[in-house]
Tab-separated table of C-alpha atoms and ligand atoms in Angstrom:
chain	number	residue	atom	x	y	z
W	21	MET	CA	21.670	-24.131	-83.558
W	22	ASP	CA	18.169	-22.746	-82.833
W	23	LEU	CA	16.740	-20.765	-79.971
W	24	ASP	CA	14.484	-23.404	-78.557
W	25	GLY	CA	17.101	-26.061	-78.730
W	26	PHE	CA	19.655	-23.782	-77.003
W	27	MET	CA	17.146	-22.770	-74.345
W	28	SER	CA	16.143	-26.379	-73.579
W	29	ASP	CA	19.762	-27.026	-72.734
W	30	VAL	CA	20.000	-23.953	-70.568
W	31	THR	CA	16.727	-24.917	-68.741
W	32	ARG	CA	17.967	-28.475	-68.168
W	33	ARG	CA	21.365	-27.320	-66.877
W	34	ASN	CA	19.896	-24.611	-64.619
W	35	PRO	CA	16.721	-26.084	-63.194
W	36	GLY	CA	14.275	-23.904	-61.227
W	37	GLU	CA	15.890	-20.607	-62.328
W	38	PRO	CA	13.119	-18.812	-64.317
W	39	GLU	CA	14.635	-15.270	-64.172
W	40	PHE	CA	17.958	-16.633	-65.486
W	41	HIS	CA	16.248	-18.454	-68.289
W	42	GLN	CA	14.334	-15.312	-69.182
W	43	ALA	CA	17.468	-13.084	-69.304
W	44	VAL	CA	19.297	-15.704	-71.395
W	45	ARG	CA	16.393	-16.224	-73.826
W	46	GLU	CA	16.018	-12.397	-74.442
W	47	PHE	CA	19.731	-12.144	-75.129
W	48	VAL	CA	20.247	-15.234	-77.205
W	49	GLU	CA	17.204	-14.500	-79.374
W	50	LYS	CA	18.767	-11.219	-80.420
W	51	VAL	CA	22.408	-12.285	-80.799
W	52	LEU	CA	21.800	-15.673	-82.486
W	53	PRO	CA	21.842	-14.323	-86.052
W	54	VAL	CA	25.209	-12.611	-85.372
W	55	VAL	CA	26.613	-15.854	-83.901
W	56	THR	CA	25.409	-18.168	-86.677
W	57	ALA	CA	26.743	-15.741	-89.318
W	58	ASP	CA	30.307	-16.086	-87.936
W	59	GLU	CA	31.883	-19.527	-88.003
W	60	ARG	CA	34.458	-18.465	-85.424
W	61	TYR	CA	31.776	-17.914	-82.767
W	62	VAL	CA	30.013	-21.118	-83.631
W	63	ARG	CA	33.180	-23.248	-83.520
W	64	ALA	CA	34.292	-21.788	-80.226
W	65	ARG	CA	30.831	-22.408	-78.741
W	66	ILE	CA	30.922	-18.885	-77.570
W	67	LEU	CA	27.235	-18.688	-76.466
W	68	GLU	CA	27.432	-21.941	-74.515
W	69	ARG	CA	30.416	-20.579	-72.659
W	70	MET	CA	28.842	-17.182	-72.059
W	71	VAL	CA	25.774	-18.630	-70.240
W	72	GLU	CA	28.030	-20.505	-67.802
W	73	PRO	CA	29.229	-18.271	-64.877
W	74	ASP	CA	32.925	-18.385	-64.185
W	75	ARG	CA	32.042	-19.341	-60.591
W	76	VAL	CA	29.282	-19.094	-58.001
W	77	ILE	CA	30.160	-18.434	-54.361
W	78	MET	CA	27.612	-19.164	-51.613
W	79	PHE	CA	28.274	-18.762	-47.921
W	80	ARG	CA	26.509	-18.742	-44.541
W	81	VAL	CA	25.983	-15.341	-42.865
W	82	VAL	CA	25.338	-15.597	-39.116
W	83	TRP	CA	24.672	-12.577	-36.921
W	84	GLU	CA	23.047	-11.561	-33.704
W	85	ASP	CA	19.963	-9.371	-33.712
W	86	ASP	CA	19.110	-6.682	-31.090
W	87	ASP	CA	17.210	-9.262	-28.946
W	88	GLY	CA	20.292	-11.503	-28.811
W	89	ALA	CA	18.696	-14.065	-31.148
W	90	ILE	CA	20.985	-15.736	-33.749
W	91	GLN	CA	19.978	-15.119	-37.332
W	92	VAL	CA	21.100	-17.189	-40.345
W	93	ASN	CA	21.122	-15.779	-43.906
W	94	ARG	CA	22.681	-16.909	-47.140
W	95	GLY	CA	25.230	-14.785	-48.959
W	96	TYR	CA	26.153	-15.077	-52.643
W	97	ARG	CA	28.572	-13.800	-55.230
W	98	VAL	CA	28.149	-14.765	-58.860
W	99	GLN	CA	31.372	-14.041	-60.760
W	100	PHE	CA	29.905	-14.279	-64.220
W	101	ASN	CA	32.470	-13.256	-66.760
W	102	ASN	CA	35.835	-11.346	-66.464
W	103	ALA	CA	36.828	-11.394	-70.139
W	104	ILE	CA	37.114	-7.619	-70.412
W	105	GLY	CA	37.899	-6.507	-66.897
W	106	PRO	CA	37.494	-7.512	-63.228
W	107	TYR	CA	34.034	-8.684	-62.027
W	108	LYS	CA	31.930	-5.678	-61.341
W	109	GLY	CA	28.323	-5.410	-60.157
W	110	GLY	CA	26.044	-4.632	-57.236
W	111	LEU	CA	24.955	-6.420	-54.080
W	112	ARG	CA	21.246	-6.921	-53.408
W	113	PHE	CA	19.826	-7.432	-49.879
W	114	ASP	CA	16.242	-8.531	-50.190
W	115	PRO	CA	14.269	-11.587	-48.951
W	116	SER	CA	13.542	-12.524	-52.586
W	117	VAL	CA	17.268	-12.974	-53.356
W	118	ASN	CA	18.129	-16.404	-54.707
W	119	LEU	CA	20.545	-17.929	-57.271
W	120	SER	CA	18.226	-17.464	-60.210
W	121	ILE	CA	17.859	-13.780	-59.585
W	122	LEU	CA	21.611	-13.250	-58.998
W	123	LYS	CA	22.556	-15.254	-62.092
W	124	PHE	CA	20.184	-13.234	-64.239
W	125	LEU	CA	21.655	-10.031	-62.815
W	126	GLY	CA	25.226	-11.117	-63.237
W	127	PHE	CA	24.526	-12.258	-66.850
W	128	GLU	CA	22.895	-8.897	-67.711
W	129	GLN	CA	25.717	-7.027	-65.966
W	130	THR	CA	28.318	-8.647	-68.206
W	131	PHE	CA	26.842	-7.030	-71.367
W	132	LYS	CA	25.840	-3.724	-69.664
W	133	ASN	CA	29.410	-3.319	-68.526
W	134	SER	CA	30.670	-4.130	-71.971
W	135	LEU	CA	28.432	-1.350	-73.329
W	136	THR	CA	29.792	1.286	-70.889
W	137	THR	CA	33.069	1.370	-72.967
W	138	LEU	CA	34.997	0.780	-69.694
W	139	PRO	CA	37.051	-2.326	-68.819
W	140	MET	CA	34.690	-4.146	-66.499
W	141	GLY	CA	33.535	-7.736	-66.326
W	142	GLY	CA	30.229	-8.845	-64.883
W	143	GLY	CA	29.209	-10.048	-61.391
W	144	LYS	CA	26.375	-9.769	-58.870
W	145	GLY	CA	25.891	-10.773	-55.283
W	146	GLY	CA	23.828	-10.304	-52.210
W	147	ALA	CA	21.852	-12.036	-49.524
W	148	ASP	CA	18.278	-13.027	-48.613
W	149	PHE	CA	18.519	-10.486	-45.770
W	150	ASP	CA	15.649	-8.073	-45.255
W	151	PRO	CA	16.882	-4.715	-44.021
W	152	LYS	CA	13.247	-3.517	-43.449
W	153	GLY	CA	12.444	-2.983	-39.838
W	154	ARG	CA	16.046	-3.620	-38.803
W	155	SER	CA	17.976	-1.144	-36.618
W	156	ASP	CA	21.172	0.530	-37.799
W	157	ASP	CA	23.118	-1.699	-35.447
W	158	GLU	CA	21.550	-4.859	-36.824
W	159	VAL	CA	22.329	-3.714	-40.386
W	160	MET	CA	25.902	-3.073	-39.375
W	161	ARG	CA	26.350	-6.478	-37.780
W	162	PHE	CA	24.830	-8.154	-40.747
W	163	CYS	CA	27.061	-6.212	-43.214
W	164	GLN	CA	30.167	-7.110	-41.143
W	165	SER	CA	29.361	-10.806	-41.035
W	166	PHE	CA	28.468	-10.787	-44.791
W	167	MET	CA	31.830	-9.051	-45.613
W	168	THR	CA	33.770	-11.455	-43.444
W	169	GLY	CA	32.456	-14.218	-45.726
W	170	LEU	CA	32.934	-12.313	-48.936
W	171	ALA	CA	36.283	-10.419	-48.451
W	172	ARG	CA	38.569	-13.254	-49.564
W	173	TYR	CA	36.872	-13.424	-52.976
W	174	ILE	CA	36.942	-9.691	-53.915
W	175	GLY	CA	39.554	-6.982	-54.447
W	176	LYS	CA	40.183	-3.902	-56.617
W	177	ASP	CA	41.629	-5.939	-59.460
W	178	VAL	CA	39.442	-9.027	-58.933
W	179	ASP	CA	35.835	-8.243	-58.188
W	180	ILE	CA	34.406	-4.850	-57.112
W	181	PRO	CA	30.890	-4.886	-55.547
W	182	ALA	CA	28.528	-1.930	-55.166
W	183	GLY	CA	24.931	-1.228	-54.252
W	184	ASP	CA	21.565	-2.480	-55.627
W	185	ILE	CA	18.179	-3.032	-54.014
W	186	GLY	CA	18.473	-2.740	-50.210
W	187	VAL	CA	22.178	-1.736	-50.414
W	188	GLY	CA	22.769	2.018	-50.319
W	189	SER	CA	25.387	4.364	-48.873
W	190	ARG	CA	24.781	3.183	-45.298
W	191	GLU	CA	25.364	-0.472	-46.193
W	192	VAL	CA	28.381	0.269	-48.478
W	193	GLY	CA	29.946	2.173	-45.543
W	194	TYR	CA	29.622	-0.759	-43.171
W	195	LEU	CA	30.826	-3.184	-45.887
W	196	PHE	CA	33.810	-1.149	-46.808
W	197	GLY	CA	34.762	-0.528	-43.173
W	198	GLN	CA	34.784	-4.262	-42.578
W	199	TYR	CA	36.736	-5.020	-45.784
W	200	LYS	CA	39.440	-2.556	-44.891
W	201	ARG	CA	39.648	-3.946	-41.413
W	202	ILE	CA	40.090	-7.508	-42.649
W	203	GLN	CA	42.651	-6.657	-45.386
W	204	ASN	CA	44.550	-3.958	-43.488
W	205	GLU	CA	44.688	-2.067	-46.783
W	206	TRP	CA	42.745	0.883	-48.273
W	207	SER	CA	41.844	-0.007	-51.772
W	208	GLY	CA	38.799	0.703	-53.901
W	209	ALA	CA	37.307	-2.788	-53.617
W	210	LEU	CA	33.791	-1.368	-53.448
W	211	THR	CA	32.142	1.530	-55.242
W	212	GLY	CA	29.269	3.755	-54.236
W	213	LYS	CA	31.433	4.843	-51.290
W	214	GLY	CA	30.773	8.105	-49.367
W	215	PRO	CA	32.447	11.362	-50.480
W	216	ALA	CA	34.689	11.347	-47.388
W	217	TYR	CA	36.368	8.001	-48.231
W	218	GLY	CA	36.871	7.689	-51.939
W	219	GLY	CA	33.364	7.888	-53.428
W	220	SER	CA	32.920	9.547	-56.814
W	221	PRO	CA	30.873	12.678	-57.192
W	222	LEU	CA	27.531	11.790	-58.899
W	223	ARG	CA	27.623	7.967	-58.210
W	224	THR	CA	24.483	8.234	-56.171
W	225	GLU	CA	22.619	10.125	-58.948
W	226	ALA	CA	24.228	8.329	-61.925
W	227	THR	CA	21.794	5.537	-62.646
W	228	GLY	CA	18.716	7.760	-62.658
W	229	TYR	CA	20.386	10.638	-64.450
W	230	GLY	CA	21.823	8.262	-67.017
W	231	CYS	CA	18.437	6.710	-67.663
W	232	VAL	CA	17.010	10.117	-68.413
W	233	TYR	CA	19.987	11.112	-70.633
W	234	PHE	CA	19.364	7.925	-72.585
W	235	ALA	CA	15.691	8.752	-73.073
W	236	ARG	CA	16.752	12.201	-74.236
W	237	GLU	CA	19.015	10.653	-76.931
W	238	ILE	CA	16.079	8.488	-78.153
W	239	LEU	CA	13.781	11.507	-78.383
W	240	ALA	CA	16.468	13.619	-80.110
W	241	ARG	CA	16.537	11.130	-83.045
W	242	ALA	CA	12.961	12.105	-83.685
W	243	ASP	CA	13.626	15.842	-83.061
W	244	GLU	CA	11.690	15.689	-79.740
W	245	VAL	CA	12.548	16.881	-76.275
W	246	LEU	CA	11.778	15.868	-72.708
W	247	GLU	CA	10.276	19.211	-71.846
W	248	GLY	CA	6.545	18.994	-71.428
W	249	LYS	CA	6.403	15.190	-71.550
W	250	THR	CA	4.260	13.349	-69.006
W	251	CYS	CA	6.256	10.571	-67.304
W	252	THR	CA	5.340	7.674	-65.035
W	253	ILE	CA	8.012	6.201	-62.800
W	254	SER	CA	7.799	3.044	-60.623
W	255	GLY	CA	9.921	2.572	-57.555
W	256	SER	CA	10.884	5.288	-55.054
W	257	GLY	CA	14.434	4.162	-54.227
W	258	ASN	CA	17.807	5.384	-55.454
W	259	VAL	CA	17.160	4.915	-59.206
W	260	ALA	CA	13.570	6.244	-59.183
W	261	GLN	CA	14.471	9.342	-57.098
W	262	TYR	CA	17.197	10.503	-59.455
W	263	THR	CA	15.197	9.655	-62.537
W	264	ALA	CA	12.444	11.891	-61.214
W	265	GLU	CA	14.880	14.635	-60.262
W	266	LYS	CA	16.548	14.841	-63.671
W	267	LEU	CA	13.177	14.600	-65.526
W	268	ILE	CA	11.852	17.517	-63.451
W	269	GLU	CA	14.998	19.527	-64.040
W	270	MET	CA	14.556	18.946	-67.827
W	271	GLY	CA	11.026	20.216	-67.792
W	272	ALA	CA	9.108	16.928	-67.908
W	273	ARG	CA	6.084	16.280	-65.773
W	274	VAL	CA	6.559	13.344	-63.336
W	275	VAL	CA	3.167	12.015	-62.176
W	276	THR	CA	3.851	8.775	-60.241
W	277	LEU	CA	6.201	6.924	-57.976
W	278	SER	CA	5.612	3.538	-56.315
W	279	ASP	CA	6.820	1.126	-53.621
W	280	ARG	CA	5.954	-2.387	-52.460
W	281	HIS	CA	2.572	-1.204	-51.097
W	282	GLY	CA	1.211	0.740	-54.069
W	283	PHE	CA	1.760	3.874	-56.174
W	284	VAL	CA	1.171	7.637	-55.655
W	285	HIS	CA	-0.474	9.601	-58.442
W	286	ASP	CA	0.262	13.315	-58.420
W	287	PRO	CA	-1.451	14.614	-61.612
W	288	GLY	CA	-0.165	18.184	-61.180
W	289	GLY	CA	3.426	16.886	-61.338
W	290	MET	CA	6.050	16.418	-58.712
W	291	THR	CA	8.514	19.053	-57.727
W	292	LEU	CA	12.169	18.821	-56.690
W	293	GLU	CA	11.033	19.608	-53.162
W	294	LYS	CA	8.631	16.654	-53.183
W	295	VAL	CA	11.278	14.305	-54.613
W	296	ARG	CA	13.791	15.370	-51.833
W	297	TRP	CA	11.021	14.661	-49.356
W	298	VAL	CA	10.646	11.157	-50.839
W	299	GLU	CA	14.393	10.652	-50.494
W	300	GLU	CA	14.208	11.532	-46.854
W	301	LEU	CA	11.230	9.288	-46.430
W	302	LYS	CA	12.892	6.286	-47.958
W	303	THR	CA	16.529	6.610	-46.868
W	304	VAL	CA	16.132	8.145	-43.331
W	305	ARG	CA	12.713	7.201	-42.075
W	306	HIS	CA	12.168	4.063	-44.141
W	307	GLY	CA	8.492	4.933	-44.501
W	308	GLY	CA	5.780	4.081	-47.092
W	309	LEU	CA	4.611	6.262	-49.986
W	310	GLU	CA	1.044	6.465	-48.540
W	311	GLU	CA	2.668	9.206	-46.393
W	312	TYR	CA	3.329	11.200	-49.605
W	313	ALA	CA	-0.392	11.193	-50.359
W	314	ARG	CA	-1.161	12.656	-46.902
W	315	GLU	CA	1.722	15.163	-46.980
W	316	TRP	CA	1.165	16.495	-50.510
W	317	GLY	CA	-2.516	15.817	-51.125
W	318	ALA	CA	-2.104	13.259	-53.880
W	319	ALA	CA	-3.836	9.917	-54.402
W	320	PHE	CA	-2.398	6.594	-53.188
W	321	HIS	CA	-3.413	3.450	-54.927
W	322	ALA	CA	-2.726	0.493	-52.692
W	323	ARG	CA	-1.390	-2.778	-54.243
W	324	GLU	CA	-1.308	-1.353	-57.781
W	325	THR	CA	1.435	-0.444	-60.209
W	326	PRO	CA	1.554	2.951	-61.985
W	327	TRP	CA	1.063	1.652	-65.530
W	328	SER	CA	-2.611	2.539	-65.819
W	329	VAL	CA	-1.815	6.234	-65.617
W	330	PRO	CA	-1.619	7.864	-69.049
W	331	CYS	CA	1.862	9.014	-70.005
W	332	ASP	CA	4.209	9.756	-72.962
W	333	LEU	CA	7.186	8.090	-71.405
W	334	ALA	CA	7.430	5.275	-68.779
W	335	PHE	CA	10.421	4.641	-66.480
W	336	PRO	CA	10.232	1.329	-64.637
W	337	CYS	CA	12.746	1.720	-61.757
W	338	ALA	CA	11.706	-0.790	-59.097
W	339	THR	CA	12.460	-4.438	-59.877
W	340	GLN	CA	12.320	-7.352	-62.436
W	341	ASN	CA	9.098	-8.301	-64.143
W	342	GLU	CA	7.122	-5.438	-62.715
W	343	LEU	CA	5.485	-4.567	-66.082
W	344	ASP	CA	3.474	-7.360	-67.743
W	345	VAL	CA	1.593	-7.739	-71.093
W	346	ASP	CA	-1.588	-6.090	-69.750
W	347	ASP	CA	0.409	-3.141	-68.510
W	348	ALA	CA	2.233	-2.867	-71.845
W	349	ARG	CA	-1.121	-2.858	-73.748
W	350	THR	CA	-2.585	-0.233	-71.317
W	351	LEU	CA	0.486	1.955	-71.702
W	352	ILE	CA	0.333	1.815	-75.545
W	353	ALA	CA	-3.468	2.402	-75.613
W	354	ASN	CA	-2.881	5.481	-73.477
W	355	GLY	CA	-0.246	6.885	-75.858
W	356	CYS	CA	3.055	5.862	-74.287
W	357	ARG	CA	5.780	5.792	-76.953
W	358	LEU	CA	8.952	5.259	-74.964
W	359	VAL	CA	10.089	2.958	-72.133
W	360	SER	CA	13.440	3.514	-70.496
W	361	GLU	CA	14.341	0.860	-68.016
W	362	GLY	CA	15.953	2.114	-64.824
W	363	ALA	CA	15.523	-1.305	-63.210
W	364	ASN	CA	17.053	-4.506	-64.489
W	365	MET	CA	14.591	-6.585	-66.620
W	366	PRO	CA	11.437	-4.818	-65.284
W	367	VAL	CA	9.543	-5.761	-68.412
W	368	THR	CA	8.373	-9.373	-68.898
W	369	TYR	CA	9.509	-11.239	-72.017
W	370	GLU	CA	5.968	-11.238	-73.388
W	371	ALA	CA	5.458	-7.488	-72.664
W	372	SER	CA	8.707	-6.748	-74.472
W	373	LYS	CA	7.213	-8.419	-77.546
W	374	VAL	CA	4.105	-6.210	-77.250
W	375	PHE	CA	6.290	-3.079	-77.255
W	376	GLU	CA	8.307	-4.438	-80.239
W	377	ALA	CA	5.081	-5.179	-82.249
W	378	ALA	CA	3.738	-1.680	-81.531
W	379	ARG	CA	7.143	-0.111	-82.437
W	380	VAL	CA	7.469	1.563	-79.002
W	381	SER	CA	11.063	2.628	-78.251
W	382	HIS	CA	12.032	0.175	-75.575
W	383	ALA	CA	15.499	0.871	-73.948
W	384	PRO	CA	16.558	-2.265	-71.976
W	385	GLY	CA	18.230	-1.853	-68.643
W	386	LYS	CA	21.587	-2.998	-69.862
W	387	ALA	CA	21.690	0.219	-71.948
W	388	ALA	CA	19.484	2.679	-70.134
W	389	ASN	CA	20.648	2.017	-66.602
W	390	ALA	CA	24.306	1.515	-67.385
W	391	GLY	CA	25.062	5.032	-66.083
W	392	GLY	CA	25.354	3.721	-62.499
W	393	VAL	CA	28.030	1.172	-63.220
W	394	ALA	CA	29.758	3.490	-65.593
W	395	ILE	CA	30.343	6.042	-62.773
W	396	SER	CA	31.336	3.054	-60.575
W	397	GLY	CA	34.035	2.432	-63.240
W	398	LEU	CA	35.104	6.107	-62.975
W	399	GLU	CA	35.149	5.773	-59.132
W	400	MET	CA	37.597	2.855	-59.606
W	401	ALA	CA	39.717	5.022	-61.936
W	402	GLN	CA	39.783	7.855	-59.527
W	403	ASN	CA	40.721	5.583	-56.608
W	404	ALA	CA	43.562	3.967	-58.690
W	405	MET	CA	44.881	7.426	-59.497
W	406	ARG	CA	44.534	8.610	-55.838
W	407	MET	CA	42.565	11.715	-57.001
W	408	SER	CA	39.049	12.884	-57.586
W	409	TRP	CA	37.197	14.689	-60.327
W	410	THR	CA	34.587	17.379	-59.950
W	411	ARG	CA	30.850	16.810	-60.243
W	412	GLU	CA	30.849	18.705	-63.508
W	413	GLU	CA	33.633	16.541	-64.998
W	414	VAL	CA	31.890	13.329	-63.951
W	415	ASP	CA	28.525	14.552	-65.336
W	416	GLU	CA	30.155	15.432	-68.673
W	417	ARG	CA	31.642	11.909	-68.874
W	418	LEU	CA	28.308	10.357	-67.928
W	419	ARG	CA	26.513	12.262	-70.713
W	420	ALA	CA	29.178	11.224	-73.170
W	421	ILE	CA	28.987	7.559	-72.118
W	422	MET	CA	25.156	7.482	-72.403
W	423	ARG	CA	25.484	9.110	-75.834
W	424	GLN	CA	27.984	6.475	-76.924
W	425	ILE	CA	25.846	3.593	-75.677
W	426	HIS	CA	22.875	5.060	-77.557
W	427	GLU	CA	24.928	5.261	-80.763
W	428	ARG	CA	26.048	1.641	-80.424
W	429	CYS	CA	22.421	0.538	-79.868
W	430	VAL	CA	21.328	2.404	-82.989
W	431	GLU	CA	24.197	0.943	-84.969
W	432	HIS	CA	23.138	-2.627	-84.173
W	433	GLY	CA	19.403	-2.088	-83.687
W	434	TYR	CA	18.424	-0.022	-86.673
W	435	GLY	CA	15.899	-1.785	-88.898
W	436	SER	CA	14.794	-1.289	-92.470
W	437	ASP	CA	11.529	0.285	-91.416
W	438	GLY	CA	13.420	2.992	-89.583
W	439	TRP	CA	12.482	1.714	-86.101
W	440	VAL	CA	15.366	1.052	-83.676
W	441	ASP	CA	15.193	-2.217	-81.802
W	442	TYR	CA	17.133	-1.036	-78.749
W	443	VAL	CA	16.839	-4.444	-77.147
W	444	ARG	CA	18.689	-6.054	-80.148
W	445	GLY	CA	21.142	-3.166	-80.437
W	446	ALA	CA	22.145	-3.296	-76.784
W	447	ASN	CA	22.485	-7.126	-76.750
W	448	VAL	CA	24.479	-7.339	-79.950
W	449	ALA	CA	26.790	-4.445	-79.088
W	450	GLY	CA	27.349	-5.743	-75.568
W	451	PHE	CA	27.951	-9.297	-76.928
W	452	LEU	CA	30.577	-8.439	-79.585
W	453	LYS	CA	33.199	-7.020	-77.257
W	454	VAL	CA	32.927	-9.839	-74.749
W	455	ALA	CA	32.831	-12.478	-77.462
W	456	ASP	CA	35.938	-11.105	-79.239
W	457	ALA	CA	37.836	-10.959	-75.952
W	458	MET	CA	36.900	-14.638	-75.279
W	459	LEU	CA	37.946	-15.718	-78.733
W	460	ALA	CA	41.343	-14.107	-78.197
W	461	PHE	CA	41.928	-16.228	-75.025
W	462	GLY	CA	41.543	-19.594	-76.816
W	463	VAL	CA	39.907	-22.492	-75.137
W	464	VAL	CA	39.560	-21.294	-71.528
D	10	NDP	P1	16.405	0.739	-53.776
D	10	NDP	O1	16.440	-0.332	-52.759
D	10	NDP	O2	17.003	2.066	-53.527
D	10	NDP	O3	14.903	0.938	-54.245
D	10	NDP	C1	14.084	-0.053	-54.778
D	10	NDP	C2	12.660	0.488	-54.974
D	10	NDP	O4	11.923	-0.562	-55.685
D	10	NDP	C3	11.966	0.769	-53.624
D	10	NDP	O5	11.052	1.841	-53.837
D	10	NDP	C4	11.204	-0.538	-53.394
D	10	NDP	O6	10.003	-0.380	-52.590
D	10	NDP	C5	10.845	-0.953	-54.803
D	10	NDP	N1	10.721	-2.380	-54.890
D	10	NDP	C6	11.726	-3.289	-54.654
D	10	NDP	N2	11.222	-4.535	-54.795
D	10	NDP	C7	9.902	-4.422	-55.140
D	10	NDP	C8	8.875	-5.320	-55.428
D	10	NDP	N3	9.117	-6.707	-55.417
D	10	NDP	N4	7.661	-4.789	-55.821
D	10	NDP	C9	7.439	-3.529	-55.865
D	10	NDP	N5	8.408	-2.586	-55.581
D	10	NDP	C10	9.566	-3.013	-55.194
D	10	NDP	O7	17.041	0.076	-55.098
D	10	NDP	P2	17.591	0.753	-56.434
D	10	NDP	O8	16.770	1.977	-56.728
D	10	NDP	O9	19.069	0.841	-56.323
D	10	NDP	O10	17.276	-0.332	-57.553
D	10	NDP	C11	16.082	-0.355	-58.310
D	10	NDP	C12	16.310	-1.136	-59.591
D	10	NDP	O11	17.348	-0.531	-60.311
D	10	NDP	C13	16.696	-2.598	-59.361
D	10	NDP	O12	16.179	-3.354	-60.441
D	10	NDP	C14	18.239	-2.527	-59.531
D	10	NDP	O13	18.773	-3.777	-59.939
D	10	NDP	C15	18.329	-1.473	-60.662
D	10	NDP	N6	19.635	-0.837	-60.793
D	10	NDP	C16	20.178	-0.176	-59.733
D	10	NDP	C17	21.388	0.466	-59.867
D	10	NDP	C18	21.970	1.326	-58.822
D	10	NDP	O14	23.019	1.976	-59.108
D	10	NDP	N7	21.510	1.333	-57.590
D	10	NDP	C19	22.125	0.520	-61.179
D	10	NDP	C20	21.402	-0.145	-62.281
D	10	NDP	C21	20.173	-0.760	-62.060
D	10	NDP	P3	10.134	-0.032	-51.011
D	10	NDP	O15	10.487	1.392	-50.937
D	10	NDP	O16	8.779	-0.426	-50.521
D	10	NDP	O17	11.290	-0.918	-50.498
D	11	2IT	O1	22.686	-3.164	-61.734
D	11	2IT	C1	23.647	-2.356	-61.656
D	11	2IT	O2	24.236	-1.968	-62.677
D	11	2IT	C2	24.051	-1.915	-60.338
D	11	2IT	N1	23.446	-2.242	-59.370
D	11	2IT	C3	25.236	-1.022	-60.208
D	11	2IT	C4	26.534	-1.871	-60.182
D	11	2IT	C5	27.791	-1.156	-59.890
D	11	2IT	O3	28.828	-1.876	-59.774
D	11	2IT	O4	27.841	0.119	-59.720
């Protein structure tokens, strides 16, 4: 079995799904030596089985907008793999959502969840709905119709969705309310819930905080610290906000944030006050970052990404394929030594090779952003126990989980030249647990 042969089968069987092909290629390339070295994996055709989702659910979502016009969207849930626990993963509401994107995300989620050390399988869902410019009432009606279609397929021991792009606490509230109404049962079938109704402390912050904790672990191996480091961040949503907050708390200098319209460059460094202002801008007023430039006297660069700004550490926290080969070369030329992915697959396949060749520490999303789903796992545990832990307890567990993920990545990614291939480490460590569970089940 060779990579190109394997990939030509995957491409043939999944036509027109470039993001899914990309995620599979990156994974298979790194785990193939482990698979071919173990006859049990080869005989069981474990890789061929892993790239095939357990099932894909697609459904019509019809709702009425504020003008009384009927709107039609498409809803999805990809239940990718439940070998080690119930399907778990976010919901994305964005006009770009399609099957390729959700299959790539569900595939990644399977190995990310395996890395968290918690018993969770992988899934992902969403809709091609654009919440931008929609009233609260419209978002509520959309969420209710979406959940009416989805409710029969999920449940606390079956499949537990959460947020992702375009799905934050407002949407989870509407989704959970409708789920509860349909099932006539309070159960933790969604995570990312509000504090009043079963949400875990720190779930909102967990992805961004975890991404910074992971970067700290990488630096610690080289006896370095975050304090004083200049950091670029893309995105200005949930993950970007809390990545920025934790970096600032730890004494780093955050100089950029971005959105769909461009990026803001604040060379003096952002403050916690400015980041909280961004949170209000994005979650309450749904405004654009050019307002930041006016409010705080910084520069706004329309239609550009932040990777031209010199930095020590880069945190891509917006979306897939937002950092390409030219960006990677520019970052390296400007002295960047570490990339920690808050987003899922933000670095193109080719850009990833550029980082590898230059021996940049490149923490892939399935390791670096696993803190979010890890705290979702702790939310499920708290719901099942009918109790809740304190913020401090959850933070302590989050730090410990990110430390363990880092250790597993080093264990499987350490090379003879002393450089850690975090992409290999994360993929191999994530793979092993899922593969061994699948072997144990026989031919299913
Ligand atoms: P949000 O919707 O809160 O924020 C997304 C941010 O990315 C926004 O600033 C948005 O810009 C920007 N963005 C989205 N699409 C594009 C695009 N095509 N081009 C440029 N900018 C874009 O989402 P999250 O912060 O939750 O998610 C960000 C990333 O992190 C995603 O890749 C997600 O899969 C990943 N992730 C999220 C987790 C979570 O717990 N939420 C957990 C692990 C990973 P604008 O403000 O203009 O809309
Ligand atoms: O990509 C991700 O890990 C998420 N969007 C979070 C998933 C979750 O179930 O908390």
